[in-house]
Amino acid sequence: MTSTALKQSLSLKESGIRWLWLAVLVFIIDNGTKLLVMDTMGYGWPNRIEVLPFFNLLYVHNTGAAFSFLSDASGWQRWLFAAIAFGVCGLLMYWMRRTPATNKIANCAYALIIGGAFGNLFDRMYHGFVVDFLDFFYGDYHFPAFNIADSAICIGAALLILDGFKSDKAAKEQQ
């Protein structure tokens, strides 16, 4: 049986779909922290909470994508980003279905990205903006504020890159 045929014959229990619990956990933690921030903090710079010499909690809204990309658009970007999130999550769930559950790195990566994407998608659809609150800085330079969902997406992307290197190395060793 070829590896393609093997991947197609995986049951749900054997496939990476069983890792979706991690996406649900990311979604819950992300939305819980955002609700906590919205309920307990004032909006904007004057209401920041200084935590460390390089880190503040700062409640801000982001109507755009990463680094506020398209945040000054007239509102159409909300639907574009929602469509992208649904498309990417659908593709990642398809890949999870075809990936053995034992491939922990790839399945964790997919789940982290899905959980983060749905966390920000929920904000975008419910509020019309994404809630950001993690503010890292050095001197006067502030990295754009972000949230748990953004962190999960970045960690998931890094894990996919790591898994790609790992898979390439394994393929070369088999040759």
PDB file of C-alpha atoms in Angstrom:
ATOM      1  CA  MET A   1       0.000   0.000   0.000  1.00  0.00           C
ATOM      2  CA  THR A   2       1.453   3.393  -0.974  1.00  0.00           C
ATOM      3  CA  SER A   3       1.706   6.194   1.567  1.00  0.00           C
ATOM      4  CA  THR A   4      -1.029   8.100  -0.304  1.00  0.00           C
ATOM      5  CA  ALA A   5      -3.371   5.138  -0.060  1.00  0.00           C
ATOM      6  CA  LEU A   6      -2.457   4.760   3.609  1.00  0.00           C
ATOM      7  CA  LYS A   7      -3.269   8.409   4.311  1.00  0.00           C
ATOM      8  CA  GLN A   8      -6.609   8.071   2.524  1.00  0.00           C
ATOM      9  CA  SER A   9      -7.511   5.002   4.582  1.00  0.00           C
ATOM     10  CA  LEU A  10      -6.917   6.570   8.023  1.00  0.00           C
ATOM     11  CA  SER A  11      -9.914   6.421  10.313  1.00  0.00           C
ATOM     12  CA  LEU A  12     -10.875   9.534  12.236  1.00  0.00           C
ATOM     13  CA  LYS A  13      -9.352   7.979  15.357  1.00  0.00           C
ATOM     14  CA  GLU A  14      -6.043   7.362  13.575  1.00  0.00           C
ATOM     15  CA  SER A  15      -5.965  10.733  11.831  1.00  0.00           C
ATOM     16  CA  GLY A  16      -4.799  14.098  13.071  1.00  0.00           C
ATOM     17  CA  ILE A  17      -8.421  15.218  13.513  1.00  0.00           C
ATOM     18  CA  ARG A  18      -8.187  13.900  17.065  1.00  0.00           C
ATOM     19  CA  TRP A  19      -5.819  16.843  17.760  1.00  0.00           C
ATOM     20  CA  LEU A  20      -8.624  19.387  17.277  1.00  0.00           C
ATOM     21  CA  TRP A  21      -9.023  19.459  21.069  1.00  0.00           C
ATOM     22  CA  LEU A  22      -5.931  21.696  21.035  1.00  0.00           C
ATOM     23  CA  ALA A  23      -7.638  24.147  18.656  1.00  0.00           C
ATOM     24  CA  VAL A  24     -10.653  24.280  20.997  1.00  0.00           C
ATOM     25  CA  LEU A  25      -8.341  24.907  23.973  1.00  0.00           C
ATOM     26  CA  VAL A  26      -6.561  27.756  22.146  1.00  0.00           C
ATOM     27  CA  PHE A  27      -9.940  29.268  21.205  1.00  0.00           C
ATOM     28  CA  ILE A  28     -11.176  29.121  24.825  1.00  0.00           C
ATOM     29  CA  ILE A  29      -7.975  30.579  26.309  1.00  0.00           C
ATOM     30  CA  ASP A  30      -7.819  33.299  23.650  1.00  0.00           C
ATOM     31  CA  ASN A  31     -11.412  34.392  24.114  1.00  0.00           C
ATOM     32  CA  GLY A  32     -11.180  34.126  27.892  1.00  0.00           C
ATOM     33  CA  THR A  33      -8.168  36.437  28.020  1.00  0.00           C
ATOM     34  CA  LYS A  34      -9.794  38.886  25.612  1.00  0.00           C
ATOM     35  CA  LEU A  35     -12.978  39.008  27.708  1.00  0.00           C
ATOM     36  CA  LEU A  36     -10.891  39.549  30.839  1.00  0.00           C
ATOM     37  CA  VAL A  37      -9.033  42.420  29.181  1.00  0.00           C
ATOM     38  CA  MET A  38     -12.230  44.047  27.867  1.00  0.00           C
ATOM     39  CA  ASP A  39     -13.964  43.725  31.247  1.00  0.00           C
ATOM     40  CA  THR A  40     -11.102  44.910  33.459  1.00  0.00           C
ATOM     41  CA  MET A  41      -8.993  47.368  31.444  1.00  0.00           C
ATOM     42  CA  GLY A  42      -9.644  50.775  30.003  1.00  0.00           C
ATOM     43  CA  TYR A  43      -9.019  51.233  26.301  1.00  0.00           C
ATOM     44  CA  GLY A  44      -5.792  52.657  24.959  1.00  0.00           C
ATOM     45  CA  TRP A  45      -2.370  53.858  25.965  1.00  0.00           C
ATOM     46  CA  PRO A  46      -3.238  55.847  29.120  1.00  0.00           C
ATOM     47  CA  ASN A  47      -4.748  52.682  30.639  1.00  0.00           C
ATOM     48  CA  ARG A  48      -1.799  50.359  29.999  1.00  0.00           C
ATOM     49  CA  ILE A  49      -0.552  48.113  32.787  1.00  0.00           C
ATOM     50  CA  GLU A  50       3.226  48.056  33.054  1.00  0.00           C
ATOM     51  CA  VAL A  51       4.221  44.473  33.813  1.00  0.00           C
ATOM     52  CA  LEU A  52       7.951  44.304  32.995  1.00  0.00           C
ATOM     53  CA  PRO A  53      10.515  46.822  31.695  1.00  0.00           C
ATOM     54  CA  PHE A  54       9.820  45.491  28.174  1.00  0.00           C
ATOM     55  CA  PHE A  55       6.169  44.400  28.428  1.00  0.00           C
ATOM     56  CA  ASN A  56       2.795  46.092  28.987  1.00  0.00           C
ATOM     57  CA  LEU A  57      -0.782  44.969  28.911  1.00  0.00           C
ATOM     58  CA  LEU A  58      -2.511  47.386  26.541  1.00  0.00           C
ATOM     59  CA  TYR A  59      -6.111  47.022  25.376  1.00  0.00           C
ATOM     60  CA  VAL A  60      -6.440  48.047  21.718  1.00  0.00           C
ATOM     61  CA  HIS A  61      -8.640  47.183  18.717  1.00  0.00           C
ATOM     62  CA  ASN A  62      -7.290  45.984  15.389  1.00  0.00           C
ATOM     63  CA  THR A  63      -9.660  46.185  12.416  1.00  0.00           C
ATOM     64  CA  GLY A  64      -6.948  44.970  10.059  1.00  0.00           C
ATOM     65  CA  ALA A  65      -4.808  41.868   9.866  1.00  0.00           C
ATOM     66  CA  ALA A  66      -1.283  41.297  11.141  1.00  0.00           C
ATOM     67  CA  PHE A  67       0.470  44.561  12.030  1.00  0.00           C
ATOM     68  CA  SER A  68      -2.815  46.405  11.357  1.00  0.00           C
ATOM     69  CA  PHE A  69      -2.599  45.647   7.616  1.00  0.00           C
ATOM     70  CA  LEU A  70      -5.663  47.223   5.916  1.00  0.00           C
ATOM     71  CA  SER A  71      -6.948  48.622   9.224  1.00  0.00           C
ATOM     72  CA  ASP A  72      -7.769  51.928   7.546  1.00  0.00           C
ATOM     73  CA  ALA A  73      -9.999  50.286   4.896  1.00  0.00           C
ATOM     74  CA  SER A  74     -13.737  50.977   4.952  1.00  0.00           C
ATOM     75  CA  GLY A  75     -14.859  47.647   6.463  1.00  0.00           C
ATOM     76  CA  TRP A  76     -14.720  45.273   3.504  1.00  0.00           C
ATOM     77  CA  GLN A  77     -11.511  43.783   4.929  1.00  0.00           C
ATOM     78  CA  ARG A  78     -13.537  42.171   7.733  1.00  0.00           C
ATOM     79  CA  TRP A  79     -15.215  39.854   5.217  1.00  0.00           C
ATOM     80  CA  LEU A  80     -12.009  39.206   3.280  1.00  0.00           C
ATOM     81  CA  PHE A  81     -10.177  38.137   6.451  1.00  0.00           C
ATOM     82  CA  ALA A  82     -13.150  35.987   7.502  1.00  0.00           C
ATOM     83  CA  ALA A  83     -13.150  34.199   4.136  1.00  0.00           C
ATOM     84  CA  ILE A  84      -9.384  33.654   4.351  1.00  0.00           C
ATOM     85  CA  ALA A  85      -9.715  32.260   7.897  1.00  0.00           C
ATOM     86  CA  PHE A  86     -12.456  29.822   6.848  1.00  0.00           C
ATOM     87  CA  GLY A  87     -10.476  28.736   3.782  1.00  0.00           C
ATOM     88  CA  VAL A  88      -7.227  28.206   5.652  1.00  0.00           C
ATOM     89  CA  CYS A  89      -8.969  26.352   8.509  1.00  0.00           C
ATOM     90  CA  GLY A  90     -10.781  24.115   6.034  1.00  0.00           C
ATOM     91  CA  LEU A  91      -7.523  23.277   4.271  1.00  0.00           C
ATOM     92  CA  LEU A  92      -5.723  22.605   7.558  1.00  0.00           C
ATOM     93  CA  MET A  93      -8.519  20.305   8.753  1.00  0.00           C
ATOM     94  CA  TYR A  94      -8.313  18.436   5.445  1.00  0.00           C
ATOM     95  CA  TRP A  95      -4.562  17.988   5.968  1.00  0.00           C
ATOM     96  CA  MET A  96      -5.146  16.896   9.578  1.00  0.00           C
ATOM     97  CA  ARG A  97      -7.587  14.260   8.331  1.00  0.00           C
ATOM     98  CA  ARG A  98      -4.884  12.891   6.038  1.00  0.00           C
ATOM     99  CA  THR A  99      -2.060  13.086   8.608  1.00  0.00           C
ATOM    100  CA  PRO A 100      -1.547  10.219  11.072  1.00  0.00           C
ATOM    101  CA  ALA A 101      -2.333  11.174  14.679  1.00  0.00           C
ATOM    102  CA  THR A 102       1.199  10.070  15.573  1.00  0.00           C
ATOM    103  CA  ASN A 103       2.656  13.034  13.648  1.00  0.00           C
ATOM    104  CA  LYS A 104       2.447  15.260  16.712  1.00  0.00           C
ATOM    105  CA  ILE A 105       4.386  18.244  15.398  1.00  0.00           C
ATOM    106  CA  ALA A 106       2.316  18.722  12.240  1.00  0.00           C
ATOM    107  CA  ASN A 107      -1.010  18.108  13.984  1.00  0.00           C
ATOM    108  CA  CYS A 108      -0.170  20.457  16.866  1.00  0.00           C
ATOM    109  CA  ALA A 109       0.842  23.083  14.313  1.00  0.00           C
ATOM    110  CA  TYR A 110      -2.416  22.703  12.384  1.00  0.00           C
ATOM    111  CA  ALA A 111      -4.464  22.814  15.602  1.00  0.00           C
ATOM    112  CA  LEU A 112      -2.675  25.924  16.912  1.00  0.00           C
ATOM    113  CA  ILE A 113      -3.254  27.773  13.656  1.00  0.00           C
ATOM    114  CA  ILE A 114      -6.917  26.692  13.498  1.00  0.00           C
ATOM    115  CA  GLY A 115      -7.570  27.694  17.127  1.00  0.00           C
ATOM    116  CA  GLY A 116      -5.885  31.061  16.642  1.00  0.00           C
ATOM    117  CA  ALA A 117      -7.633  31.743  13.350  1.00  0.00           C
ATOM    118  CA  PHE A 118     -11.053  30.959  14.847  1.00  0.00           C
ATOM    119  CA  GLY A 119     -10.234  33.068  17.926  1.00  0.00           C
ATOM    120  CA  ASN A 120      -9.549  36.132  15.796  1.00  0.00           C
ATOM    121  CA  LEU A 121     -12.412  35.264  13.432  1.00  0.00           C
ATOM    122  CA  PHE A 122     -14.844  35.256  16.359  1.00  0.00           C
ATOM    123  CA  ASP A 123     -13.643  38.736  17.389  1.00  0.00           C
ATOM    124  CA  ARG A 124     -13.875  40.023  13.846  1.00  0.00           C
ATOM    125  CA  MET A 125     -17.422  38.719  13.356  1.00  0.00           C
ATOM    126  CA  TYR A 126     -18.759  39.577  16.822  1.00  0.00           C
ATOM    127  CA  HIS A 127     -17.035  42.907  17.541  1.00  0.00           C
ATOM    128  CA  GLY A 128     -15.946  44.051  14.086  1.00  0.00           C
ATOM    129  CA  PHE A 129     -12.328  44.171  15.298  1.00  0.00           C
ATOM    130  CA  VAL A 130      -9.765  41.936  16.967  1.00  0.00           C
ATOM    131  CA  VAL A 131      -8.860  42.580  20.596  1.00  0.00           C
ATOM    132  CA  ASP A 132      -5.096  42.889  21.129  1.00  0.00           C
ATOM    133  CA  PHE A 133      -3.420  43.388  24.490  1.00  0.00           C
ATOM    134  CA  LEU A 134       0.167  42.081  24.561  1.00  0.00           C
ATOM    135  CA  ASP A 135       2.574  44.992  24.069  1.00  0.00           C
ATOM    136  CA  PHE A 136       6.305  44.209  23.894  1.00  0.00           C
ATOM    137  CA  PHE A 137       8.779  47.035  23.423  1.00  0.00           C
ATOM    138  CA  TYR A 138      12.425  48.041  23.489  1.00  0.00           C
ATOM    139  CA  GLY A 139      13.121  51.639  24.362  1.00  0.00           C
ATOM    140  CA  ASP A 140      10.672  53.723  22.345  1.00  0.00           C
ATOM    141  CA  TYR A 141      10.017  50.974  19.760  1.00  0.00           C
ATOM    142  CA  HIS A 142       6.812  49.028  20.375  1.00  0.00           C
ATOM    143  CA  PHE A 143       6.160  45.808  18.499  1.00  0.00           C
ATOM    144  CA  PRO A 144       2.525  45.880  17.268  1.00  0.00           C
ATOM    145  CA  ALA A 145       0.188  44.659  20.020  1.00  0.00           C
ATOM    146  CA  PHE A 146      -1.080  41.104  19.625  1.00  0.00           C
ATOM    147  CA  ASN A 147      -3.050  38.418  21.476  1.00  0.00           C
ATOM    148  CA  ILE A 148      -3.040  34.707  22.358  1.00  0.00           C
ATOM    149  CA  ALA A 149      -4.562  33.752  18.987  1.00  0.00           C
ATOM    150  CA  ASP A 150      -1.773  35.564  17.134  1.00  0.00           C
ATOM    151  CA  SER A 151       0.792  33.781  19.314  1.00  0.00           C
ATOM    152  CA  ALA A 152      -0.784  30.384  18.575  1.00  0.00           C
ATOM    153  CA  ILE A 153      -0.752  31.089  14.835  1.00  0.00           C
ATOM    154  CA  CYS A 154       2.935  32.092  14.921  1.00  0.00           C
ATOM    155  CA  ILE A 155       3.921  29.078  17.028  1.00  0.00           C
ATOM    156  CA  GLY A 156       1.930  26.812  14.689  1.00  0.00           C
ATOM    157  CA  ALA A 157       3.676  28.297  11.638  1.00  0.00           C
ATOM    158  CA  ALA A 158       7.086  27.796  13.284  1.00  0.00           C
ATOM    159  CA  LEU A 159       6.192  24.176  14.058  1.00  0.00           C
ATOM    160  CA  LEU A 160       5.215  23.619  10.416  1.00  0.00           C
ATOM    161  CA  ILE A 161       8.606  24.933   9.321  1.00  0.00           C
ATOM    162  CA  LEU A 162      10.314  22.680  11.876  1.00  0.00           C
ATOM    163  CA  ASP A 163       8.268  19.703  10.684  1.00  0.00           C
ATOM    164  CA  GLY A 164       9.212  20.499   7.097  1.00  0.00           C
ATOM    165  CA  PHE A 165      12.922  20.383   7.976  1.00  0.00           C
ATOM    166  CA  LYS A 166      12.381  17.190   9.946  1.00  0.00           C
ATOM    167  CA  SER A 167      10.507  15.568   7.030  1.00  0.00           C
ATOM    168  CA  ASP A 168      13.189  16.651   4.534  1.00  0.00           C
ATOM    169  CA  LYS A 169      15.907  15.162   6.711  1.00  0.00           C
ATOM    170  CA  ALA A 170      13.987  11.880   7.111  1.00  0.00           C
ATOM    171  CA  ALA A 171      13.405  11.696   3.346  1.00  0.00           C
ATOM    172  CA  LYS A 172      17.104  12.237   2.613  1.00  0.00           C
ATOM    173  CA  GLU A 173      18.084   9.532   5.110  1.00  0.00           C
ATOM    174  CA  GLN A 174      15.761   7.039   3.386  1.00  0.00           C
ATOM    175  CA  GLN A 175      17.409   7.632  -0.017  1.00  0.00           C
TER     176      GLN A 175
END
